[in-house]
Amino acid sequence: MFDFLEPLFFAIFSVGIIGAGVCVVILRRITAQALFMALTFASMAGMFLLLGAETIALFQVLIYVGAITILILFGVMFTKQDDRGYGLFFQEQTPWAAAFTLVIAVPVVFLAFSFKDPITPSAKGGDLIPLAASLFTDYAFPFEIASVLLLAALVGAIVLVKRDEQ
Amino acid sequence: MPIGPFGIDPVIWAVLRLVIAAGLAVFLVLNGALAQIFLERKIQAVMQDRVGPYHTGPFGLLQTFADAIKLLGKEDIRAKLTDAPFFLAAPAIVFSPMLASFVVLPFGPDFVGANLNVGLLYLTTLGSMTVLGIVIAGWASNNKYSLMGGLRSAGQLISYEVPQILGLVTVVLYVGSLSMVDITNAQPGPLVNFLILPMAFVTYLIAALAETNRNPFDLPEAESELVAGFLTEYSGMRWGIFFLAEYGEVTVVSAIMATLWFGGWHGPGVDALPILGVLWFTLKTYMFVLLFIWIRATLPRLRIDQLMGFCWKVLIPLALVNIMATAVLILAFADPRLPLAIVNWILVAALVFGLPFTQRRRLLRFRARTKERVAMRNVRLAP
């Protein structure tokens, strides 16, 4: 009955990811870029929803839209704002950039078109329990490594900004 | 031809259901806000020995309606140097996540928009999206007070999200589900989660006050310091939408507390008459709305360093200890209710009695330092 909805949403999210991603790169105003980045993250969460991974989708929004974008805006607001020359980092680097992009893009396109049998999403119960189980068994060690890394970053940040208490 | 509910074609019903649900949510938000504003003004008036609104309608009941119509009729003013697209988008970014939260609230048995199995995570996620709108509003207004409000909001909301989620995790550990319906069903009797997990409740209540910008934590819109914070440049219905969103957030947060710790729709007579569940749920939710109003009328505003210090040095460590204890006790005992309750109440007692003690020590140290400084200055100034 509503079979057309899934391709429709896929199209909307695709346009959201690619269009907003392009906007992040080419726009000048940094707040607009941050907002478009939030839109990219939200569209990616939509893709996860279409794949039946609602927990990952919600964490995507919670962490990337709700925290990381805010932190970037937070940083932007504390820095002095003036008009930057367009493409400060990409002057005279077009051939290198094109070559580098091709090296990554070609395998990705081949991979994308070589998928014959996409995995069908699990029907009932969602991805919450599989996700939790794999996080605490198979991937427990990488998970712990990531948390130790984040803790080190946190402590480092505190040490950097700590004033001498005299 | 297949016949859906009420003899309506299922295709039409699917669309119709969406429209009805969205309309109902908007209706609830608008009327809830009107009711809450009236309650807030009236109750604060009683607490401050005033009369409150009483000219329009019986007991001033129509005053908030009149105010709403006044807001709608106001001229649409936008300062010239505001960042137009973001300035216009910010109220919508704040309002829509709040509206979407109503999908998973369990109003009564079989009276839920969608029984998501990650309902609680969904609510937390939407709650965290509000910050984006407030920060954008502060930035786009091109006004230093607005910017300060936006910055304060970003710092405050990101910090208090941590204890908020930690408080929820404790309940999820105990119940074993993220679904709002399952959590309600897990506490049918008088032994509600509040009696077993009060520490998680206290953590969440404090974090929720901060998350909704309510009084002891209303730094982003502190009238006496920042004009009106991120709301300074807004007027008319755009300003009204920010307030609708704030009152909607209060409702959602109260509904979460009613569901997680006070049994949601459960109450006397629900088994016989399921629609009574909606009444119980509403009563429990408004109990917390009233608590918020009471807190607003009672407590003074915190300073920003006190706010951050309290979150990172008191609330988060206590919440982490609570999670650790809860996880261990659930694994250790077959029926963990009694040990959980004992540990939790001890933690609450530690917070309630420990806080004044440490504050007093800090105050004494501060006074000693000030006295020392004054003495040194006097020595220097002496001939």
Coordinates of C-alpha atoms in Angstrom, one line a residue:
Chain A
M1 CA 0.0 0.0 0.0
F2 CA 2.6 2.5 1.1
D3 CA 5.5 0.9 -0.7
F4 CA 6.4 4.1 -2.4
L5 CA 7.2 5.8 0.9
E6 CA 10.5 4.0 1.4
P7 CA 12.1 5.0 -1.9
L8 CA 10.7 8.5 -1.4
F9 CA 12.3 8.8 2.0
F10 CA 15.5 7.3 0.7
A11 CA 15.5 10.0 -2.0
I12 CA 14.8 12.8 0.6
F13 CA 17.6 11.6 2.9
S14 CA 20.1 11.2 0.0
V15 CA 19.4 14.7 -1.2
G16 CA 19.8 15.8 2.5
I17 CA 23.1 14.1 3.0
I18 CA 24.7 15.1 -0.4
G19 CA 23.2 18.5 -0.7
A20 CA 23.9 19.6 2.9
G21 CA 27.4 18.1 2.7
V22 CA 28.1 20.2 -0.4
C23 CA 26.7 23.3 1.4
V24 CA 29.1 22.6 4.3
V25 CA 32.0 22.8 2.0
I26 CA 31.1 25.7 -0.3
L27 CA 29.2 28.1 2.0
R28 CA 31.0 31.0 3.6
R29 CA 29.0 31.6 6.8
I30 CA 30.2 29.3 9.5
T31 CA 26.8 29.2 11.3
A32 CA 25.1 28.1 8.1
Q33 CA 27.7 25.5 7.7
A34 CA 27.2 24.2 11.2
L35 CA 23.4 24.0 10.6
F36 CA 23.9 22.2 7.3
M37 CA 26.2 19.8 9.0
A38 CA 23.5 19.1 11.6
L39 CA 21.1 18.4 8.6
T40 CA 23.6 15.9 7.2
F41 CA 23.8 14.1 10.4
A42 CA 20.0 14.0 10.8
S43 CA 19.6 12.7 7.2
M44 CA 22.2 10.0 8.0
A45 CA 20.1 9.1 11.1
G46 CA 17.2 8.8 8.7
M47 CA 19.2 6.3 6.6
F48 CA 19.8 4.2 9.7
L49 CA 16.1 4.3 10.4
L50 CA 15.4 3.0 6.9
L51 CA 17.9 0.2 7.5
G52 CA 16.0 -0.8 10.7
A53 CA 18.7 0.4 13.0
E54 CA 16.7 2.8 15.1
T55 CA 19.0 2.8 18.2
I56 CA 22.0 3.8 16.1
A57 CA 19.8 6.5 14.4
L58 CA 18.8 8.0 17.7
F59 CA 22.3 7.9 19.0
Q60 CA 23.4 9.6 15.8
V61 CA 21.0 12.5 16.4
L62 CA 21.7 12.6 20.2
I63 CA 25.5 12.8 19.8
Y64 CA 26.1 14.5 16.5
V65 CA 23.2 16.9 16.3
G66 CA 22.6 17.5 20.0
A67 CA 26.3 17.6 21.1
I68 CA 28.9 17.9 18.5
T69 CA 27.2 20.6 16.4
I70 CA 26.5 22.5 19.5
L71 CA 30.2 22.3 20.6
I72 CA 31.3 23.5 17.2
L73 CA 28.9 26.5 17.4
F74 CA 30.1 27.1 21.0
G75 CA 33.6 27.3 19.7
V76 CA 32.6 29.5 16.8
M77 CA 30.9 32.0 19.1
F78 CA 34.0 32.4 21.1
T79 CA 36.2 33.1 18.1
K80 CA 36.5 36.4 16.3
Q81 CA 34.4 36.4 13.2
D82 CA 35.4 38.1 10.0
D83 CA 35.0 37.2 6.3
R84 CA 37.5 34.6 5.3
G85 CA 38.6 34.4 1.8
Y86 CA 36.8 31.6 0.0
G87 CA 38.6 28.3 -0.2
L88 CA 41.5 29.3 2.0
F89 CA 42.7 25.7 2.1
F90 CA 42.0 24.7 -1.5
Q91 CA 44.0 27.2 -3.5
E92 CA 46.0 25.6 -6.4
Q93 CA 45.3 22.2 -5.1
T94 CA 42.6 21.2 -7.5
P95 CA 44.5 18.5 -9.4
W96 CA 45.7 16.9 -6.2
A97 CA 42.3 17.0 -4.7
A98 CA 40.7 15.5 -7.8
A99 CA 43.2 12.7 -7.9
F100 CA 42.8 12.0 -4.2
T101 CA 39.0 12.0 -4.5
L102 CA 39.1 9.6 -7.5
V103 CA 41.3 7.1 -5.5
I104 CA 38.5 7.0 -2.8
A105 CA 35.5 7.4 -5.0
V106 CA 36.1 4.7 -7.6
P107 CA 36.3 1.8 -5.1
V108 CA 33.3 3.2 -3.3
V109 CA 31.2 3.3 -6.5
F110 CA 32.3 -0.2 -7.4
L111 CA 31.3 -1.5 -4.0
A112 CA 28.0 0.2 -4.1
F113 CA 27.0 -1.4 -7.4
S114 CA 28.4 -4.8 -6.6
F115 CA 25.8 -5.3 -3.8
K116 CA 23.4 -7.9 -5.1
D117 CA 21.8 -9.1 -1.9
P118 CA 21.4 -6.5 0.7
I119 CA 20.8 -7.7 4.2
T120 CA 17.2 -7.5 5.1
P121 CA 16.6 -5.7 8.4
S122 CA 15.6 -7.9 11.3
A123 CA 11.8 -8.0 11.6
K124 CA 11.0 -7.7 15.2
G125 CA 12.6 -6.3 18.3
G126 CA 14.8 -3.8 16.6
D127 CA 18.6 -3.5 16.8
L128 CA 18.8 -2.6 20.5
I129 CA 19.6 -6.1 21.9
P130 CA 22.0 -7.2 19.1
L131 CA 23.8 -3.9 19.4
A132 CA 24.2 -4.1 23.2
A133 CA 25.3 -7.7 23.0
S134 CA 28.0 -7.2 20.4
L135 CA 29.1 -4.0 22.2
F136 CA 29.7 -5.8 25.5
T137 CA 31.1 -9.1 24.0
D138 CA 32.8 -9.0 20.6
Y139 CA 33.6 -5.3 20.6
A140 CA 34.2 -4.8 24.3
F141 CA 37.9 -4.2 23.9
P142 CA 37.7 -1.5 21.1
F143 CA 34.8 0.1 23.0
E144 CA 37.0 0.3 26.1
I145 CA 40.0 1.7 24.1
A146 CA 37.7 4.4 22.7
S147 CA 36.5 5.3 26.1
V148 CA 40.0 5.5 27.5
L149 CA 41.0 7.8 24.6
L150 CA 38.0 10.1 25.3
L151 CA 38.9 10.2 29.0
A152 CA 42.5 11.1 28.1
A153 CA 41.2 13.9 25.8
L154 CA 38.9 15.1 28.6
V155 CA 41.7 15.2 31.2
G156 CA 44.0 16.8 28.7
A157 CA 41.5 19.6 28.0
I158 CA 41.1 20.3 31.7
V159 CA 44.9 20.4 32.2
L160 CA 45.3 22.8 29.3
V161 CA 42.8 25.3 30.6
K162 CA 43.5 25.0 34.3
R163 CA 44.7 28.3 35.9
D164 CA 47.2 28.4 38.6
E165 CA 45.4 28.8 41.9
Q166 CA 47.4 31.3 43.9
Chain B
M1 CA -12.5 -4.0 -0.2
P2 CA -10.8 -4.1 3.2
I3 CA -12.4 -2.2 5.9
G4 CA -10.3 -0.5 8.6
P5 CA -11.4 0.9 11.9
F6 CA -14.8 2.8 11.9
G7 CA -15.5 1.4 8.5
I8 CA -13.0 3.7 6.9
D9 CA -10.8 2.6 4.0
P10 CA -7.3 1.7 5.5
V11 CA -5.5 3.9 3.0
I12 CA -7.5 6.9 4.1
W13 CA -7.3 5.9 7.7
A14 CA -3.5 5.8 7.7
V15 CA -3.4 9.4 6.6
L16 CA -6.3 10.4 8.7
R17 CA -4.8 8.9 11.8
L18 CA -1.6 10.9 11.2
V19 CA -3.6 14.1 10.9
I20 CA -5.7 13.4 14.0
A21 CA -2.6 12.5 16.0
A22 CA -0.7 15.6 15.0
G23 CA -3.7 17.8 15.6
L24 CA -4.2 16.2 19.0
A25 CA -0.6 16.9 20.0
V26 CA -0.8 20.5 18.9
F27 CA -4.1 20.9 20.8
L28 CA -2.5 19.4 23.9
V29 CA 0.5 21.7 23.7
L30 CA -1.5 24.9 23.2
N31 CA -4.0 24.2 25.9
G32 CA -1.4 22.8 28.2
A33 CA 0.6 26.0 27.8
L34 CA -2.5 28.1 28.5
A35 CA -3.4 26.1 31.6
Q36 CA 0.2 26.1 32.9
I37 CA 0.6 29.9 32.4
F38 CA -2.7 30.5 34.3
L39 CA -1.6 28.1 37.1
E40 CA 1.8 29.6 37.3
R41 CA 0.5 33.2 37.6
K42 CA -2.2 32.2 40.1
I43 CA -0.1 30.0 42.3
Q44 CA 2.8 32.4 42.3
A45 CA 0.4 35.2 43.2
V46 CA -0.9 33.1 46.2
M47 CA 2.7 32.4 47.3
Q48 CA 3.7 36.1 47.0
D49 CA 0.5 37.2 48.8
R50 CA -1.1 38.8 45.7
V51 CA -4.3 38.2 43.9
G52 CA -3.0 37.4 40.4
P53 CA -5.1 37.7 37.3
Y54 CA -8.8 38.2 38.2
H55 CA -10.4 40.7 35.8
T56 CA -11.0 38.6 32.7
G57 CA -13.5 35.8 33.2
P58 CA -14.3 34.0 36.5
F59 CA -11.1 33.9 38.6
G60 CA -9.2 35.5 35.7
L61 CA -9.5 32.2 33.8
L62 CA -9.8 33.9 30.4
Q63 CA -6.7 36.1 31.0
T64 CA -4.3 33.7 29.3
F65 CA -6.6 33.4 26.3
A66 CA -6.7 37.1 26.0
D67 CA -2.9 37.2 26.2
A68 CA -2.6 34.6 23.5
I69 CA -4.9 36.6 21.2
K70 CA -2.9 39.7 21.9
L71 CA 0.3 37.9 21.0
L72 CA -1.2 36.7 17.7
G73 CA -2.3 40.2 16.8
K74 CA 1.0 41.8 17.5
E75 CA 3.0 43.4 14.7
D76 CA 5.7 41.2 13.3
I77 CA 8.9 43.0 14.1
R78 CA 12.4 41.9 13.0
A79 CA 15.4 44.0 13.6
K80 CA 17.4 44.9 10.5
L81 CA 20.7 43.3 11.3
T82 CA 19.4 39.9 12.4
D83 CA 20.4 36.9 10.4
A84 CA 17.1 36.5 8.6
P85 CA 16.8 32.7 7.7
F86 CA 18.2 31.5 11.1
F87 CA 16.3 34.1 13.1
L88 CA 13.0 32.9 11.5
A89 CA 14.0 29.2 11.7
A90 CA 15.0 29.2 15.4
P91 CA 11.5 29.1 17.0
A92 CA 10.6 26.1 14.7
I93 CA 13.8 24.3 15.6
V94 CA 12.9 24.7 19.3
F95 CA 9.2 23.8 18.9
S96 CA 9.2 20.8 16.6
P97 CA 11.3 18.3 18.7
M98 CA 9.1 19.1 21.6
L99 CA 5.9 18.4 19.6
A100 CA 7.5 15.2 18.3
S101 CA 8.0 14.0 21.9
F102 CA 4.3 13.5 22.3
V103 CA 4.4 10.5 20.0
V104 CA 5.7 8.1 22.7
L105 CA 4.0 9.4 25.8
P106 CA 1.8 6.7 27.3
F107 CA -1.4 8.5 28.1
G108 CA -3.3 5.4 29.0
P109 CA -3.6 1.6 28.3
D110 CA -3.8 1.3 24.4
F111 CA -3.6 5.1 24.2
V112 CA -0.1 5.6 23.0
G113 CA 1.0 7.2 19.7
A114 CA 3.7 4.7 19.0
N115 CA 5.1 2.0 21.4
L116 CA 8.7 2.4 20.3
N117 CA 11.1 -0.1 21.9
V118 CA 13.6 2.7 22.3
G119 CA 11.0 5.3 23.4
L120 CA 13.1 6.7 26.3
L121 CA 16.1 7.2 24.0
Y122 CA 13.9 8.9 21.5
L123 CA 12.7 11.4 24.2
T124 CA 16.2 12.1 25.3
T125 CA 17.3 12.6 21.7
L126 CA 14.5 15.1 21.0
G127 CA 15.2 16.9 24.3
S128 CA 18.8 17.4 23.2
M129 CA 17.8 18.9 19.8
T130 CA 16.2 22.0 21.5
V131 CA 19.6 23.4 22.4
L132 CA 20.4 23.8 18.7
G133 CA 17.4 26.1 18.2
I134 CA 18.3 28.2 21.3
V135 CA 22.0 28.6 20.3
I136 CA 20.9 29.5 16.7
A137 CA 18.4 32.0 18.1
G138 CA 21.1 33.6 20.3
W139 CA 23.5 33.8 17.4
A140 CA 21.1 35.0 14.7
S141 CA 19.7 37.9 16.8
N142 CA 23.0 39.8 16.4
N143 CA 22.7 41.1 19.9
K144 CA 25.3 40.6 22.7
Y145 CA 22.7 39.7 25.3
S146 CA 21.2 37.1 23.0
L147 CA 24.6 35.7 22.3
M148 CA 25.4 35.4 26.0
G149 CA 22.1 33.7 26.5
G150 CA 22.8 31.2 23.7
L151 CA 26.3 30.5 25.0
R152 CA 25.0 29.9 28.6
S153 CA 22.3 27.7 27.2
A154 CA 24.8 25.6 25.2
G155 CA 27.1 25.1 28.2
Q156 CA 24.3 24.4 30.6
L157 CA 22.2 22.0 28.5
I158 CA 25.2 19.9 27.4
S159 CA 26.4 19.6 30.9
Y160 CA 23.1 18.7 32.4
E161 CA 22.3 16.2 29.7
V162 CA 24.8 13.8 31.3
P163 CA 23.1 13.5 34.8
Q164 CA 19.8 13.4 33.0
I165 CA 20.7 10.4 31.0
L166 CA 22.5 8.7 33.9
G167 CA 19.3 9.1 36.0
L168 CA 17.2 7.5 33.2
V169 CA 19.8 4.7 32.8
T170 CA 19.3 3.6 36.4
V171 CA 15.6 3.0 35.9
V172 CA 16.2 1.3 32.6
L173 CA 18.7 -1.1 34.3
Y174 CA 16.1 -1.9 36.9
V175 CA 13.1 -2.3 34.6
G176 CA 15.1 -3.8 31.7
S177 CA 13.3 -1.9 28.9
L178 CA 13.5 1.4 27.1
S179 CA 9.8 1.3 26.1
M180 CA 7.6 3.7 27.9
V181 CA 4.7 1.2 27.9
D182 CA 6.9 -1.6 29.4
I183 CA 8.2 0.8 32.1
T184 CA 4.6 1.7 33.0
N185 CA 3.6 -2.0 33.1
A186 CA 6.5 -2.9 35.4
Q187 CA 5.0 -0.9 38.3
P188 CA 1.3 -1.8 38.5
G189 CA 0.9 -1.7 42.3
P190 CA 1.6 0.9 45.0
L191 CA 5.3 0.0 45.0
V192 CA 6.3 2.5 42.3
N193 CA 9.8 3.0 41.2
F194 CA 10.1 6.2 43.2
L195 CA 10.2 4.2 46.4
I196 CA 13.0 2.0 45.1
L197 CA 15.0 4.4 43.0
P198 CA 14.6 7.9 44.6
M199 CA 18.2 8.9 43.9
A200 CA 17.7 8.5 40.1
F201 CA 14.6 10.6 40.5
V202 CA 16.3 13.4 42.3
T203 CA 19.1 13.4 39.7
Y204 CA 16.6 13.5 36.9
L205 CA 14.5 16.2 38.5
I206 CA 17.4 18.6 38.9
A207 CA 18.7 17.9 35.4
A208 CA 15.2 18.3 34.0
L209 CA 14.9 21.7 35.7
A210 CA 18.1 22.7 33.9
E211 CA 17.1 21.2 30.6
T212 CA 13.8 23.1 30.5
N213 CA 15.5 26.4 31.6
R214 CA 13.3 26.6 34.6
N215 CA 14.0 28.8 37.6
P216 CA 17.0 27.9 39.6
F217 CA 18.6 27.3 36.2
D218 CA 17.1 30.0 34.0
L219 CA 20.4 31.5 33.2
P220 CA 19.9 31.6 29.4
E221 CA 17.1 34.1 29.8
A222 CA 18.0 35.7 33.1
E223 CA 16.0 38.9 33.1
S224 CA 18.1 40.8 35.7
E225 CA 21.4 40.1 33.9
L226 CA 20.7 39.6 30.2
V227 CA 17.5 41.6 29.4
A228 CA 15.8 38.3 28.2
G229 CA 18.8 36.3 27.0
F230 CA 18.2 34.6 23.7
L231 CA 14.7 36.0 23.6
T232 CA 15.7 39.6 23.6
E233 CA 15.1 40.3 19.9
Y234 CA 12.0 38.2 19.6
S235 CA 8.5 39.6 19.9
G236 CA 4.9 38.7 19.0
M237 CA 4.1 35.1 18.1
R238 CA 7.7 34.1 17.5
W239 CA 8.4 34.9 21.1
G240 CA 5.1 33.0 21.9
I241 CA 6.4 29.9 20.2
F242 CA 9.5 29.9 22.3
F243 CA 7.2 30.0 25.4
L244 CA 4.9 27.3 24.0
A245 CA 8.0 25.1 23.5
E246 CA 9.2 25.8 27.1
Y247 CA 5.8 24.8 28.6
G248 CA 5.6 21.9 26.3
E249 CA 9.0 20.7 27.4
V250 CA 7.9 21.0 31.0
T251 CA 4.9 18.8 30.2
V252 CA 7.0 16.2 28.5
V253 CA 9.6 16.1 31.3
S254 CA 6.8 15.9 33.9
A255 CA 5.2 13.1 31.9
I256 CA 8.6 11.2 31.8
M257 CA 8.8 11.5 35.6
A258 CA 5.2 10.4 36.1
T259 CA 5.8 7.4 33.9
L260 CA 9.2 6.3 35.1
W261 CA 8.9 6.8 38.8
F262 CA 5.2 7.1 39.6
G263 CA 3.6 4.3 37.6
G264 CA 2.2 6.3 34.6
W265 CA -1.4 5.6 34.0
H266 CA -1.8 3.1 36.8
G267 CA -4.2 4.0 39.6
P268 CA -7.4 2.9 41.3
G269 CA -10.1 1.8 38.8
V270 CA -8.0 1.6 35.7
D271 CA -8.6 -2.1 35.2
A272 CA -12.4 -1.7 35.1
L273 CA -12.4 1.6 33.1
P274 CA -9.2 2.0 31.0
I275 CA -10.0 5.6 30.0
L276 CA -9.5 6.5 33.7
G277 CA -5.8 5.9 33.0
V278 CA -5.6 9.1 31.0
L279 CA -7.0 11.0 34.0
W280 CA -4.4 9.4 36.4
F281 CA -1.6 10.1 33.9
T282 CA -2.7 13.8 33.5
L283 CA -3.0 14.2 37.3
K284 CA 0.5 12.8 37.9
T285 CA 2.0 14.9 35.2
Y286 CA 0.4 18.1 36.5
M287 CA 1.7 17.2 40.0
F288 CA 5.2 17.7 38.6
V289 CA 4.1 20.8 36.7
L290 CA 3.0 22.2 40.0
L291 CA 6.2 21.2 41.6
F292 CA 8.1 23.1 38.9
I293 CA 6.0 26.2 39.6
W294 CA 6.6 25.9 43.3
I295 CA 10.4 25.6 42.8
R296 CA 10.2 28.7 40.5
A297 CA 8.5 30.7 43.2
T298 CA 10.9 29.5 45.9
L299 CA 14.5 29.3 44.7
P300 CA 16.8 32.1 43.6
R301 CA 18.9 31.8 40.4
L302 CA 22.3 30.1 40.5
R303 CA 25.5 31.7 39.3
I304 CA 27.0 30.0 36.2
D305 CA 30.1 28.6 38.0
Q306 CA 27.9 27.2 40.8
L307 CA 25.7 25.6 38.2
M308 CA 28.6 23.9 36.4
G309 CA 30.3 23.0 39.6
F310 CA 27.1 21.4 41.0
C311 CA 26.6 19.4 37.9
W312 CA 30.1 18.0 37.4
K313 CA 31.3 17.7 41.0
V314 CA 28.1 16.6 42.8
L315 CA 25.4 15.3 40.5
I316 CA 27.5 13.3 38.0
P317 CA 29.6 11.4 40.6
L318 CA 26.5 10.6 42.7
A319 CA 24.7 9.4 39.6
L320 CA 27.6 7.2 38.6
V321 CA 27.9 5.7 42.1
N322 CA 24.1 5.1 41.9
I323 CA 24.4 3.3 38.5
M324 CA 27.3 1.2 39.7
A325 CA 25.4 0.2 42.9
T326 CA 22.2 -0.5 41.0
A327 CA 24.0 -2.7 38.4
V328 CA 25.8 -4.7 41.1
L329 CA 22.7 -5.2 43.3
I330 CA 20.6 -6.3 40.4
L331 CA 23.2 -8.9 39.6
A332 CA 23.7 -10.0 43.2
F333 CA 20.2 -10.4 44.4
A334 CA 17.3 -12.3 42.9
D335 CA 14.9 -9.8 44.3
P336 CA 16.9 -6.6 44.4
R337 CA 14.2 -4.3 45.5
L338 CA 15.0 -3.9 49.2
P339 CA 18.8 -3.5 48.9
L340 CA 18.3 -1.1 46.0
A341 CA 15.9 1.0 48.0
I342 CA 18.3 1.1 51.0
V343 CA 21.3 2.1 48.9
N344 CA 19.2 4.7 47.0
W345 CA 17.7 6.3 50.1
I346 CA 21.2 6.5 51.7
L347 CA 22.5 8.3 48.6
V348 CA 19.6 10.8 48.7
A349 CA 20.3 11.4 52.4
A350 CA 23.9 12.0 51.6
L351 CA 23.0 14.5 48.9
V352 CA 20.4 16.3 51.1
F353 CA 22.5 16.5 54.3
G354 CA 26.0 16.6 52.7
L355 CA 25.3 19.6 50.4
P356 CA 24.7 22.2 53.2
F357 CA 27.7 20.9 55.1
T358 CA 30.1 21.3 52.1
Q359 CA 28.6 24.6 51.2
R360 CA 29.1 25.9 54.8
R361 CA 32.8 24.8 54.7
R362 CA 33.3 26.6 51.4
L363 CA 31.6 29.7 52.7
L364 CA 33.9 29.7 55.8
R365 CA 37.0 29.3 53.7
F366 CA 35.8 32.1 51.4
R367 CA 35.2 34.4 54.4
A368 CA 38.6 33.6 55.9
R369 CA 40.3 34.4 52.5
T370 CA 38.4 37.7 52.3
K371 CA 39.4 38.7 55.8
E372 CA 43.0 37.9 55.0
R373 CA 42.9 40.0 51.9
V374 CA 41.3 42.9 53.7
A375 CA 43.9 42.7 56.4
M376 CA 46.7 42.7 53.8
R377 CA 45.3 45.7 52.1
N378 CA 45.0 47.5 55.5
V379 CA 48.7 46.7 56.2
R380 CA 49.6 48.2 52.8
L381 CA 47.5 51.3 53.3
A382 CA 48.9 51.9 56.8
P383 CA 51.3 54.9 57.0

